[in-house]
PDB file of C-alpha atoms in Angstrom:
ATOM      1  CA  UNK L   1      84.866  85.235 120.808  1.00  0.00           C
ATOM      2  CA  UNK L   2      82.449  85.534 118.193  1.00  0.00           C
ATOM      3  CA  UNK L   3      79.376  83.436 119.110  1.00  0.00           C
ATOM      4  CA  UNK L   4      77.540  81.863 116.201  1.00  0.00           C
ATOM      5  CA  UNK L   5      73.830  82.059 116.174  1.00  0.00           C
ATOM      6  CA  UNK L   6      71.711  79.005 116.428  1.00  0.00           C
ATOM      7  CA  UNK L   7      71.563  77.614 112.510  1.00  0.00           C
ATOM      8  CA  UNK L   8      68.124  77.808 110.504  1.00  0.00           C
ATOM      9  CA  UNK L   9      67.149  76.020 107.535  1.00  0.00           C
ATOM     10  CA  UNK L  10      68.881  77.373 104.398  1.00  0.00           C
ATOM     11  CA  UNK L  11      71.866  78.278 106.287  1.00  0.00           C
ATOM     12  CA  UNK L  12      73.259  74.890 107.369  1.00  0.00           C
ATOM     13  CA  UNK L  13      76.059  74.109 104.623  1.00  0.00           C
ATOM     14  CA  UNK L  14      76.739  77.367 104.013  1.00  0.00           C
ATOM     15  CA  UNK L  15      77.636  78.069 107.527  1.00  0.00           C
ATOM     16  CA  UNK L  16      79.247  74.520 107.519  1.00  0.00           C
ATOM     17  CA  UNK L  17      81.800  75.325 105.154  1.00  0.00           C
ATOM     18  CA  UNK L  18      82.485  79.063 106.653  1.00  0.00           C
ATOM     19  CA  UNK L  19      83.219  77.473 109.861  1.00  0.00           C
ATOM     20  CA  UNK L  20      85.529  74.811 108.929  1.00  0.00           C
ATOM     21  CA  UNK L  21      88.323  75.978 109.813  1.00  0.00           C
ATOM     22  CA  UNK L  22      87.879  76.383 113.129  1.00  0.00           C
ATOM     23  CA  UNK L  23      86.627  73.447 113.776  1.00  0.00           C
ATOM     24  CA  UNK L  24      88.726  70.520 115.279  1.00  0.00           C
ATOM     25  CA  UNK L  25      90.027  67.530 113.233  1.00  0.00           C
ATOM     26  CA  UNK L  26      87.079  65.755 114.467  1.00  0.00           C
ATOM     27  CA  UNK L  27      84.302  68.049 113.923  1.00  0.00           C
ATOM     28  CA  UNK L  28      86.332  68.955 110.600  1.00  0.00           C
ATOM     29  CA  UNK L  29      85.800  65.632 109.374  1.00  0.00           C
ATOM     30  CA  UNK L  30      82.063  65.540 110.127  1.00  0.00           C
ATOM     31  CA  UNK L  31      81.997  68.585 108.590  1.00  0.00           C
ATOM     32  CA  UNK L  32      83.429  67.693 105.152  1.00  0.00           C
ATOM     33  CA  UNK L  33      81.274  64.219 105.238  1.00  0.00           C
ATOM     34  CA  UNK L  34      78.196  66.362 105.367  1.00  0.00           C
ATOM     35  CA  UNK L  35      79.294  68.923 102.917  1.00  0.00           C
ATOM     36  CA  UNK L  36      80.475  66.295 100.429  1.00  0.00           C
ATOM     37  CA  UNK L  37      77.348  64.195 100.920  1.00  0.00           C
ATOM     38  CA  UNK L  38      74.165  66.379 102.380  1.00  0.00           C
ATOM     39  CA  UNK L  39      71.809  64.386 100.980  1.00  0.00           C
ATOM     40  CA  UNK L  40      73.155  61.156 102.602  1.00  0.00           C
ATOM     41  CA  UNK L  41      72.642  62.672 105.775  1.00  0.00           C
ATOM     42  CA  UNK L  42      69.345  62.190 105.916  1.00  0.00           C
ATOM     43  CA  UNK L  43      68.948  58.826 105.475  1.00  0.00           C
ATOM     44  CA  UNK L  44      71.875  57.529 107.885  1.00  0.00           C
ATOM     45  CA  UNK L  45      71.423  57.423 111.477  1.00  0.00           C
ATOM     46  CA  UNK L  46      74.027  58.686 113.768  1.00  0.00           C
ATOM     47  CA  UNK L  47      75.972  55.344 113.508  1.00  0.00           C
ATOM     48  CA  UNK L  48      76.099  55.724 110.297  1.00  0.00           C
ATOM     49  CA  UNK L  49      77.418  58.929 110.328  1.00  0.00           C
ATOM     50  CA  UNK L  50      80.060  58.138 112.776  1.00  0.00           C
ATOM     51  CA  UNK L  51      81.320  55.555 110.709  1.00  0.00           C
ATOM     52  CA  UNK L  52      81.154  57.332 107.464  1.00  0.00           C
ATOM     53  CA  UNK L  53      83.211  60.126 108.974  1.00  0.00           C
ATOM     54  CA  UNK L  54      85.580  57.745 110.852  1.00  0.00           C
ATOM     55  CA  UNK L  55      84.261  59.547 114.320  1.00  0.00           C
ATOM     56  CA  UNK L  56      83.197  58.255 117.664  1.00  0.00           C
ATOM     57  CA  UNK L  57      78.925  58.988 118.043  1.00  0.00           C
ATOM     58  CA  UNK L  58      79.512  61.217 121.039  1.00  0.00           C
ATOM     59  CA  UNK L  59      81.681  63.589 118.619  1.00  0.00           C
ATOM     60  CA  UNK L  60      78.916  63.397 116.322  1.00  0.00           C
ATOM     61  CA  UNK L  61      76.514  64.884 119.473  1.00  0.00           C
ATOM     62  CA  UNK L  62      78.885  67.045 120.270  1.00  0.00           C
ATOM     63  CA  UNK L  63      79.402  68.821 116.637  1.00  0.00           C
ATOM     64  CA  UNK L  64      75.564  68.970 116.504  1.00  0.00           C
ATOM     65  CA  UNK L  65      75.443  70.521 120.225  1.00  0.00           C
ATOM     66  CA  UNK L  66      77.836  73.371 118.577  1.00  0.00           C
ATOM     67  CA  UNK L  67      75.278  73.952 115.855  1.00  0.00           C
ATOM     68  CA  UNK L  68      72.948  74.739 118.300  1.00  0.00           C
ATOM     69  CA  UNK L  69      70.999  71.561 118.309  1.00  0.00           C
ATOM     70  CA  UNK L  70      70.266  69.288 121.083  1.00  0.00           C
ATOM     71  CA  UNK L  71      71.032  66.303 119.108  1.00  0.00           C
ATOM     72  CA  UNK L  72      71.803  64.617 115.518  1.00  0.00           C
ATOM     73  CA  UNK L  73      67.848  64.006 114.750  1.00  0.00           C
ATOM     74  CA  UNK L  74      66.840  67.864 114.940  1.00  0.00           C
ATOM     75  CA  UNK L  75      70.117  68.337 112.987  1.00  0.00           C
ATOM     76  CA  UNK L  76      69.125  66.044 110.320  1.00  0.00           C
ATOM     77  CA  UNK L  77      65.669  67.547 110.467  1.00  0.00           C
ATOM     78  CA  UNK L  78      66.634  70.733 109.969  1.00  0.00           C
ATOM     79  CA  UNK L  79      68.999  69.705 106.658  1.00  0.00           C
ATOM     80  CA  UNK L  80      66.094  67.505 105.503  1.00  0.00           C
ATOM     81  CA  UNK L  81      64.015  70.835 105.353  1.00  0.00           C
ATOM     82  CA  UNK L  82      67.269  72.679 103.543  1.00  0.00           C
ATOM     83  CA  UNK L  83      67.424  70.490 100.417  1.00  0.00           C
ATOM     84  CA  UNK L  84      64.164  70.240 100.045  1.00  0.00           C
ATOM     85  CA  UNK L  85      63.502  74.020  99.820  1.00  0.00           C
ATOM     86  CA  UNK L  86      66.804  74.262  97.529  1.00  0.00           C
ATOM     87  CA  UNK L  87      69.324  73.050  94.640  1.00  0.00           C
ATOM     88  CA  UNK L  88      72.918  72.111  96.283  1.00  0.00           C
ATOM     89  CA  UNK L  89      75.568  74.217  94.276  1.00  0.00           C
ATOM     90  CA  UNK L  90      76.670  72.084  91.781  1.00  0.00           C
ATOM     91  CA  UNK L  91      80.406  71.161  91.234  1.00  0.00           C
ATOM     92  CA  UNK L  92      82.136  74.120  88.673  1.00  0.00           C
ATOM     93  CA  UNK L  93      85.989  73.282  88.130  1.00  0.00           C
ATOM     94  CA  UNK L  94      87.112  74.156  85.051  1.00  0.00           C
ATOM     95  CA  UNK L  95      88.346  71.381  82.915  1.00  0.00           C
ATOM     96  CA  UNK L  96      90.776  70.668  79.971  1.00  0.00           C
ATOM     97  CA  UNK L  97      88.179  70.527  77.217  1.00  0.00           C
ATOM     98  CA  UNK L  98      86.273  73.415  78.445  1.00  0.00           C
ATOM     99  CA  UNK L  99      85.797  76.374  75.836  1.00  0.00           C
ATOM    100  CA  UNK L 100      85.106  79.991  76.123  1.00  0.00           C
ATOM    101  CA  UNK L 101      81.381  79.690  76.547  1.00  0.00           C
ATOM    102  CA  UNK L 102      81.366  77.032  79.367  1.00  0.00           C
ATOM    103  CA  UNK L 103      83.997  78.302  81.413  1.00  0.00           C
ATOM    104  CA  UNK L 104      81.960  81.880  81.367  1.00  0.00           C
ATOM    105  CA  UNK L 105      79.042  79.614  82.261  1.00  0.00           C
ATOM    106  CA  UNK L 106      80.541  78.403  85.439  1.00  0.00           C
ATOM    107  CA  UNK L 107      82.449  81.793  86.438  1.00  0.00           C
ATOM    108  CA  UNK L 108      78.790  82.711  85.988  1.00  0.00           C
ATOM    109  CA  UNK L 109      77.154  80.217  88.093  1.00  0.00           C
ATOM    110  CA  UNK L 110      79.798  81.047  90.638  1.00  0.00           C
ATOM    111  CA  UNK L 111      79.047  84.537  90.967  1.00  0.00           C
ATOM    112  CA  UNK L 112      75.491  83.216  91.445  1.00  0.00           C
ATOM    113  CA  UNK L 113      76.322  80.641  94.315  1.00  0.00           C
ATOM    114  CA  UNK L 114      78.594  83.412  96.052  1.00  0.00           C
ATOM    115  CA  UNK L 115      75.714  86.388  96.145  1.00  0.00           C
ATOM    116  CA  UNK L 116      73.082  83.519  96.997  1.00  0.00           C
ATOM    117  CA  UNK L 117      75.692  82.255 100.091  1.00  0.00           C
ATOM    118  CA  UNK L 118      76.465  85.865 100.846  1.00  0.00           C
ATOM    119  CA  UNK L 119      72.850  86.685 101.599  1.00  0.00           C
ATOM    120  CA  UNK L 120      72.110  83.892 103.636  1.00  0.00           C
ATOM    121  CA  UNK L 121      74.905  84.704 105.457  1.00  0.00           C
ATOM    122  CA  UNK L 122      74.694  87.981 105.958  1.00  0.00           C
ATOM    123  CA  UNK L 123      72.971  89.552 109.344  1.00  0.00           C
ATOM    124  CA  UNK L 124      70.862  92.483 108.559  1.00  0.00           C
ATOM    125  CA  UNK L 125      71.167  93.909 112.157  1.00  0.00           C
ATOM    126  CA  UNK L 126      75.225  93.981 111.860  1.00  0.00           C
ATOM    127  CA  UNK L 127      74.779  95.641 108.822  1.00  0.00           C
ATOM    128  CA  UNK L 128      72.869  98.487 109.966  1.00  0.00           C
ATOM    129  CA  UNK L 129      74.848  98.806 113.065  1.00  0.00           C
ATOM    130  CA  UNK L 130      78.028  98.924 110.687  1.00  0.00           C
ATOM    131  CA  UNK L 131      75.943 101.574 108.773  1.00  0.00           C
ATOM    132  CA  UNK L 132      75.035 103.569 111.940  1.00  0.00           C
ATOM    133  CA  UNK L 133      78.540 103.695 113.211  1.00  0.00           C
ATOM    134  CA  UNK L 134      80.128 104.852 109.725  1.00  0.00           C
ATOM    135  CA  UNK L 135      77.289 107.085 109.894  1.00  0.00           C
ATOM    136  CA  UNK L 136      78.379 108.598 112.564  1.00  0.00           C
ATOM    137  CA  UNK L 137      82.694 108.257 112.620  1.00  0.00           C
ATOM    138  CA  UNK L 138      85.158 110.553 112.409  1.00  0.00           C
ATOM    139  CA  UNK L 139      87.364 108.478 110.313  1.00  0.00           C
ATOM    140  CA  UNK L 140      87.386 105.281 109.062  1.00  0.00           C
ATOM    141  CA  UNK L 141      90.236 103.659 108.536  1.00  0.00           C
ATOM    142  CA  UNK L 142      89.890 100.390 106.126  1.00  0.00           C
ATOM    143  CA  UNK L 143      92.536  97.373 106.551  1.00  0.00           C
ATOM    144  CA  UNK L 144      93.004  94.610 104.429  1.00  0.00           C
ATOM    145  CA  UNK L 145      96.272  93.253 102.454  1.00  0.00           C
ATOM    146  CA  UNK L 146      96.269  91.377  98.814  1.00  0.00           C
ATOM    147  CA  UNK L 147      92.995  91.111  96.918  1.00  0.00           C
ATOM    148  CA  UNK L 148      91.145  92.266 100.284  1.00  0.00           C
ATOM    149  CA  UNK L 149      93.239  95.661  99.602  1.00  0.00           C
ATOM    150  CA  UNK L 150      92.141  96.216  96.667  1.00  0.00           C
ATOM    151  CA  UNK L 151      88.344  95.975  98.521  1.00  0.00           C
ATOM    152  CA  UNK L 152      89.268  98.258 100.829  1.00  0.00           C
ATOM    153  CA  UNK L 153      90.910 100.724  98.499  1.00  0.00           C
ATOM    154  CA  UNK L 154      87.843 100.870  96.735  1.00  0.00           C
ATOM    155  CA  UNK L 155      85.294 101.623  99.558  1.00  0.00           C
ATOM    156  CA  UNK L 156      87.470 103.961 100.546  1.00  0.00           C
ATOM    157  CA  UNK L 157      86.530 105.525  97.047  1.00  0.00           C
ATOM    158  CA  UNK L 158      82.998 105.366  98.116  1.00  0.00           C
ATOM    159  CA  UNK L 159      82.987 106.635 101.148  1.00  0.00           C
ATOM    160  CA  UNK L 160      85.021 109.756 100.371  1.00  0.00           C
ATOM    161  CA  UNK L 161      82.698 109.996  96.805  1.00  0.00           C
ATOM    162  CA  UNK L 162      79.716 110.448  99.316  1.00  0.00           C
ATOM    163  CA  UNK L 163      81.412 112.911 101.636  1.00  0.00           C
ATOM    164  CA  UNK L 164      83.095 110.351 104.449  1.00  0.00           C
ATOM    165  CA  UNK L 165      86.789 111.023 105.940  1.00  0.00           C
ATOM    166  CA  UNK L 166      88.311 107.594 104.927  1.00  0.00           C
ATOM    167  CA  UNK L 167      91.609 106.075 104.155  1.00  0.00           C
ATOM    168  CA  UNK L 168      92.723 102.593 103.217  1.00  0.00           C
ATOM    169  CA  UNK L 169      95.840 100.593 104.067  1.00  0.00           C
ATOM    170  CA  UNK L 170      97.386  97.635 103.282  1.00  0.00           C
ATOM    171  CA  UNK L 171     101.189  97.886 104.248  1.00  0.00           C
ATOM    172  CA  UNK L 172     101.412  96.176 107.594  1.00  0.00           C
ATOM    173  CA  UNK L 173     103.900  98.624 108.827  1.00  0.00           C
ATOM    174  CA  UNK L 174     101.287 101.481 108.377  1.00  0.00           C
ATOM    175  CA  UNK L 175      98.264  99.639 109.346  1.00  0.00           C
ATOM    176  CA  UNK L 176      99.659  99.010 112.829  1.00  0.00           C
ATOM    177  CA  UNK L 177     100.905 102.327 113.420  1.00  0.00           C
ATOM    178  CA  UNK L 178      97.949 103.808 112.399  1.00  0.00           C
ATOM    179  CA  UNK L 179      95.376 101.364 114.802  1.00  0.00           C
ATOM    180  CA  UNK L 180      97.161 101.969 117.327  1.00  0.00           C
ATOM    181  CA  UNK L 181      96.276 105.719 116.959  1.00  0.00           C
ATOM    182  CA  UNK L 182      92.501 105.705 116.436  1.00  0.00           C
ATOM    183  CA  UNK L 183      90.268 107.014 118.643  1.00  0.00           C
ATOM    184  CA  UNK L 184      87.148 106.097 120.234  1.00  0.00           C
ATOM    185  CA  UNK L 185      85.291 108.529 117.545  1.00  0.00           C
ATOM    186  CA  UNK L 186      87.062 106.820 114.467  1.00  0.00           C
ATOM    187  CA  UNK L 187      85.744 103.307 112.867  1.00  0.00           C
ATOM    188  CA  UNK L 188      88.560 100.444 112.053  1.00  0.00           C
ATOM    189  CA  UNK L 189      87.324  98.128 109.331  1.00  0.00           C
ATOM    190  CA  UNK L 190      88.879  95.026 108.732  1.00  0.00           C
ATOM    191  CA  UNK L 191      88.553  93.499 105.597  1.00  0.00           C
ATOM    192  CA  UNK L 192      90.152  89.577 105.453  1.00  0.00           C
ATOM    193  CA  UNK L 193      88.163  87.050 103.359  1.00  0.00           C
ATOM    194  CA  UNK L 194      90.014  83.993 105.049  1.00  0.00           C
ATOM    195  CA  UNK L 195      90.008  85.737 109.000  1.00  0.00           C
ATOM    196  CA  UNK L 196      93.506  85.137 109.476  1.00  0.00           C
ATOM    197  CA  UNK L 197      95.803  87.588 107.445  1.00  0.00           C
ATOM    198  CA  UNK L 198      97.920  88.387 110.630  1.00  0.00           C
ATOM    199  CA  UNK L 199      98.557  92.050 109.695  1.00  0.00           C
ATOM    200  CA  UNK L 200      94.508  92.805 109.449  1.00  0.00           C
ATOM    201  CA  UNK L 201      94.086  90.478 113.168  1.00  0.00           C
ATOM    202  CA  UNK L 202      96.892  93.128 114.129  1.00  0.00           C
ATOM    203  CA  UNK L 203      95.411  96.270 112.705  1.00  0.00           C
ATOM    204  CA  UNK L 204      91.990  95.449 114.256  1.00  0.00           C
ATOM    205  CA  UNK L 205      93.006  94.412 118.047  1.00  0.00           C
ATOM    206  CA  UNK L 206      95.087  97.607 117.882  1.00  0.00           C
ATOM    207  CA  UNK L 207      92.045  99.453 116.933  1.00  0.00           C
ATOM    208  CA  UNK L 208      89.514  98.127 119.279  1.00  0.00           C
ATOM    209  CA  UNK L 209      92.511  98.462 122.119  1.00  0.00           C
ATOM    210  CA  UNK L 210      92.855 101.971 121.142  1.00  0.00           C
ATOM    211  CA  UNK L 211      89.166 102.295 121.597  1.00  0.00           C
ATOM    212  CA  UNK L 212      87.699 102.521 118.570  1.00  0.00           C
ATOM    213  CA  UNK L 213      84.752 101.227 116.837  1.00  0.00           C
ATOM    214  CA  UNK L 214      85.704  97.810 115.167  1.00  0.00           C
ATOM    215  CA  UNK L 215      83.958  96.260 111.934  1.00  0.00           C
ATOM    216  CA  UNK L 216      85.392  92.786 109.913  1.00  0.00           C
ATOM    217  CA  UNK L 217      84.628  91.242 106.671  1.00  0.00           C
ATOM    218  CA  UNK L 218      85.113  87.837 106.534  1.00  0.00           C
ATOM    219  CA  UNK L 219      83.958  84.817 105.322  1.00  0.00           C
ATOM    220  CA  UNK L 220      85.752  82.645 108.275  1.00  0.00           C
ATOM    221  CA  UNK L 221      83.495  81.646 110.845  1.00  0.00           C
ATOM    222  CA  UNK L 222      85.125  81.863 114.523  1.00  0.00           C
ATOM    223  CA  UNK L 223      88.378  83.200 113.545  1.00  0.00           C
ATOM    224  CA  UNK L 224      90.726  85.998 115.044  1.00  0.00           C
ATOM    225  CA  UNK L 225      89.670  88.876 113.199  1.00  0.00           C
ATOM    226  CA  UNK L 226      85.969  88.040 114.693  1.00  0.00           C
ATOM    227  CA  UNK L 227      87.524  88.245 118.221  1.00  0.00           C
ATOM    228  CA  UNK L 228      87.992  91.831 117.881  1.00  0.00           C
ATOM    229  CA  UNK L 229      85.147  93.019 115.750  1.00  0.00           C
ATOM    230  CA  UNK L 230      82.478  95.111 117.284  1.00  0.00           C
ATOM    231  CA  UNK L 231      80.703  94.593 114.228  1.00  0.00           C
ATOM    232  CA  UNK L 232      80.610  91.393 112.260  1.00  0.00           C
ATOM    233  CA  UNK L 233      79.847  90.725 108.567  1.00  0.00           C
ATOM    234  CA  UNK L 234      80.313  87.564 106.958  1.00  0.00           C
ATOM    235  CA  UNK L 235      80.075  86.940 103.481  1.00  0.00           C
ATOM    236  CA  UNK L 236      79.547  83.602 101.375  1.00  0.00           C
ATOM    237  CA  UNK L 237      82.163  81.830  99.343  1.00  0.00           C
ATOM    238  CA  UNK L 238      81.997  78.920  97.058  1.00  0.00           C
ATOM    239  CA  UNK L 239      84.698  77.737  94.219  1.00  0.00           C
ATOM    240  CA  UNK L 240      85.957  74.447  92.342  1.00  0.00           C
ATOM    241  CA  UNK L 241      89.402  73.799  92.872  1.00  0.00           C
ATOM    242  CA  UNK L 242      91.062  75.561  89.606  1.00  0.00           C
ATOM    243  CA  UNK L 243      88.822  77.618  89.237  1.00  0.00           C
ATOM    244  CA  UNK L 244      87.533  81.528  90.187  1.00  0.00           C
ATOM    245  CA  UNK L 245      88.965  82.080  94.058  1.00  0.00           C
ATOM    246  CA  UNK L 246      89.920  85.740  93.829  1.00  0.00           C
ATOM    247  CA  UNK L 247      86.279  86.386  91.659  1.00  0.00           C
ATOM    248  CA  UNK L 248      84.868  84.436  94.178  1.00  0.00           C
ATOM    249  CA  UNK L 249      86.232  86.196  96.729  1.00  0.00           C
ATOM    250  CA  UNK L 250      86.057  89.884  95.152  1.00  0.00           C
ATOM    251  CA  UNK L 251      82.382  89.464  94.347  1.00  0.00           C
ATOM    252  CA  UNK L 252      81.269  88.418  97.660  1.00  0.00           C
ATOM    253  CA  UNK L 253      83.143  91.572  99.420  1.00  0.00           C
ATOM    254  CA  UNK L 254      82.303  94.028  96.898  1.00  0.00           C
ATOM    255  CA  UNK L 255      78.107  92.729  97.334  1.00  0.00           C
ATOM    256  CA  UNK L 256      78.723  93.148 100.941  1.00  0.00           C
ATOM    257  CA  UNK L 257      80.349  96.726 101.014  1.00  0.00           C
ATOM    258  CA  UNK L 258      78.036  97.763  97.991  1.00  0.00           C
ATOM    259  CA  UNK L 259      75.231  96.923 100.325  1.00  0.00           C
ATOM    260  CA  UNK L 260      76.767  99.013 103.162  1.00  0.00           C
ATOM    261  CA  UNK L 261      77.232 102.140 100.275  1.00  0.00           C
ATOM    262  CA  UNK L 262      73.640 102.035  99.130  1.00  0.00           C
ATOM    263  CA  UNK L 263      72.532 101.761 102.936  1.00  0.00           C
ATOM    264  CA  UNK L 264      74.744 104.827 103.697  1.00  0.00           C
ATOM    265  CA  UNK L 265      72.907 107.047 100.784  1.00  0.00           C
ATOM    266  CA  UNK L 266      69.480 106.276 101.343  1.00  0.00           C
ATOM    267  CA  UNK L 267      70.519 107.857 104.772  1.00  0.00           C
ATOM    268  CA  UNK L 268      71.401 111.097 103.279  1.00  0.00           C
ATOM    269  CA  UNK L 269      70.487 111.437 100.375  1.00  0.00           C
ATOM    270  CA  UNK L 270      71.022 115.136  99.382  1.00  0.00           C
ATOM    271  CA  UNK L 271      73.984 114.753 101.191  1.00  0.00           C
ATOM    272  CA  UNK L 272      75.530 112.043  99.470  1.00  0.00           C
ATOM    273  CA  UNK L 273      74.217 113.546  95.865  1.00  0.00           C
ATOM    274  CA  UNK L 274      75.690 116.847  96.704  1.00  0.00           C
ATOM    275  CA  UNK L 275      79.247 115.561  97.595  1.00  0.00           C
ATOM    276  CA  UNK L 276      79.396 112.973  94.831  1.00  0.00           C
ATOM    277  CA  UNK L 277      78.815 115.715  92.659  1.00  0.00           C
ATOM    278  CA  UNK L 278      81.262 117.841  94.294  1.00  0.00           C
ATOM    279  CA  UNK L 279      83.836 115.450  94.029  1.00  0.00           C
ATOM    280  CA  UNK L 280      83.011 114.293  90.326  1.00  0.00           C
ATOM    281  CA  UNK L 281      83.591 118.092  89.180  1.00  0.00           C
ATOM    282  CA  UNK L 282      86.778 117.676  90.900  1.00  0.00           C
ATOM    283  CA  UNK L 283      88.360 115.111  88.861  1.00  0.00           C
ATOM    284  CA  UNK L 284      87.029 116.870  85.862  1.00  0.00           C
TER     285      UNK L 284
END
């Protein structure tokens, strides 16, 4: 089970709202409470919060026990210190009367919030131990169906631009065939921006049963795809309700594995230039 690290300041409501889903009902609705109103938070007491969220106060302890604090006042401290070192993301549906140059403001402002989550987020240490290990694989095989496909197709580009044995798949058929027939010197990489497309789960606990090196993508806190990952990367996520999901959700991937592409030339650089070159004359 993937084991969430003890939350910081700046990386309480993001985490928040990657985790929700696994939550329980209870701890889900304490969860929405505070992401609907943070800065209410910090002027209720845990009463107050218990009502508000229609919760008992020892599920209040207990939600703030799972965030790694050893009560509701160093909780509330640490959000205190959160909003007042940042701007909450502000609300961007798109709505009726909305013309050309607002809705591009607030697909714009969601790109923004997404890259700005995404960082927070994102754990420097998993991503050079995802770099080391495609560093050093024999192949890596990249699973993901639907708009995470198209992800993986495209690093897939990358890697093989830059001189890396990689393939891509997103039929669920091949994917699970194909896990189950790694090795321990190949790299499975598990792309699923919600954690629970069943056929990516699948691929990836095939993989890591076959013995080979397991990475996921996700944006889903404490979800299956997590529970077999090696190698964990979670990116941010934020949207209004009619508005930008698969942007949302293609921009925070595409930071991510862009990160992982630059990370993976600036380790060999000549070789990198030489095969992108190589493979650039090819398609001439």
């Amino acid at each position: 089970m993937f084991t969430m690290p003890p939350l910081k300041p700046g990386k309480i409501l993001v985490t928040l709202g990657a985790m929700q889903s696994s939550l329980s009902r209870t701890s889900q609705r304490i969860a929405q409470y505070i992401l609907q109103n943070p800065q209410q938070i910090t002027s209720l007491a845990i009463a107050g919060l218990a009502q508000e969220a229609q919760v008992g106060e020892a599920s209040v302890v207990r939600f703030c026990r799972l965030l790694g604090y050893r009560g509701f006042q160093d909780f509330k401290r640490d959000l205190t210190i959160e909003l007042a070192r940042s701007n909450p993301l502000l609300d961007v549906d798109i709505q009726p009367d909305d013309d050309v140059t607002a809705i591009g403001s607030k697909l714009h402002e969601t790109v923004n919030g997404v890259l700005a989550q995404t960082m927070t987020l994102l754990d420097p240490e998993q991503v050079r131990r995802a770099v080391s290990a495609l560093l050093t694989a024999s192949t890596v095989y990249l699973f993901g169906v639907g708009s995470s496909g198209i992800s993986a197709e495209e690093m897939k580009h990358k890697l093989m631009r830059i001189g890396l044995k990689a393939d891509a798949l997103d039929n669920n058929h091949l994917m699970s065939m194909q896990a189950t027939l790694l090795r321990p010197a190949d790299v499975a990489f598990g792309i699923s921006h919600s954690g629970t497309s069943p056929e990516t789960v699948k691929a990836l606990r095939l993989a890591q049963e076959a013995g080979a090196t397991t990475i996921a993508l996700s944006n889903n806190l404490g979800t299956q795809l997590l529970d077999y990952a090696d190698i964990t990367l979670i990116n941010g996520h934020y949207q209004g309700e009619l508005q930008g999901d698969s942007l949302a959700t293609r921009v925070a991937q595409a930071f991510v594995l862009d990160v992982i592409y630059g990370l993976l030339v600036q380790a060999r650089p000549d070789i990198a230039r030489a095969n992108k070159i190589k493979t650039l004359k090819a398609l001439e």
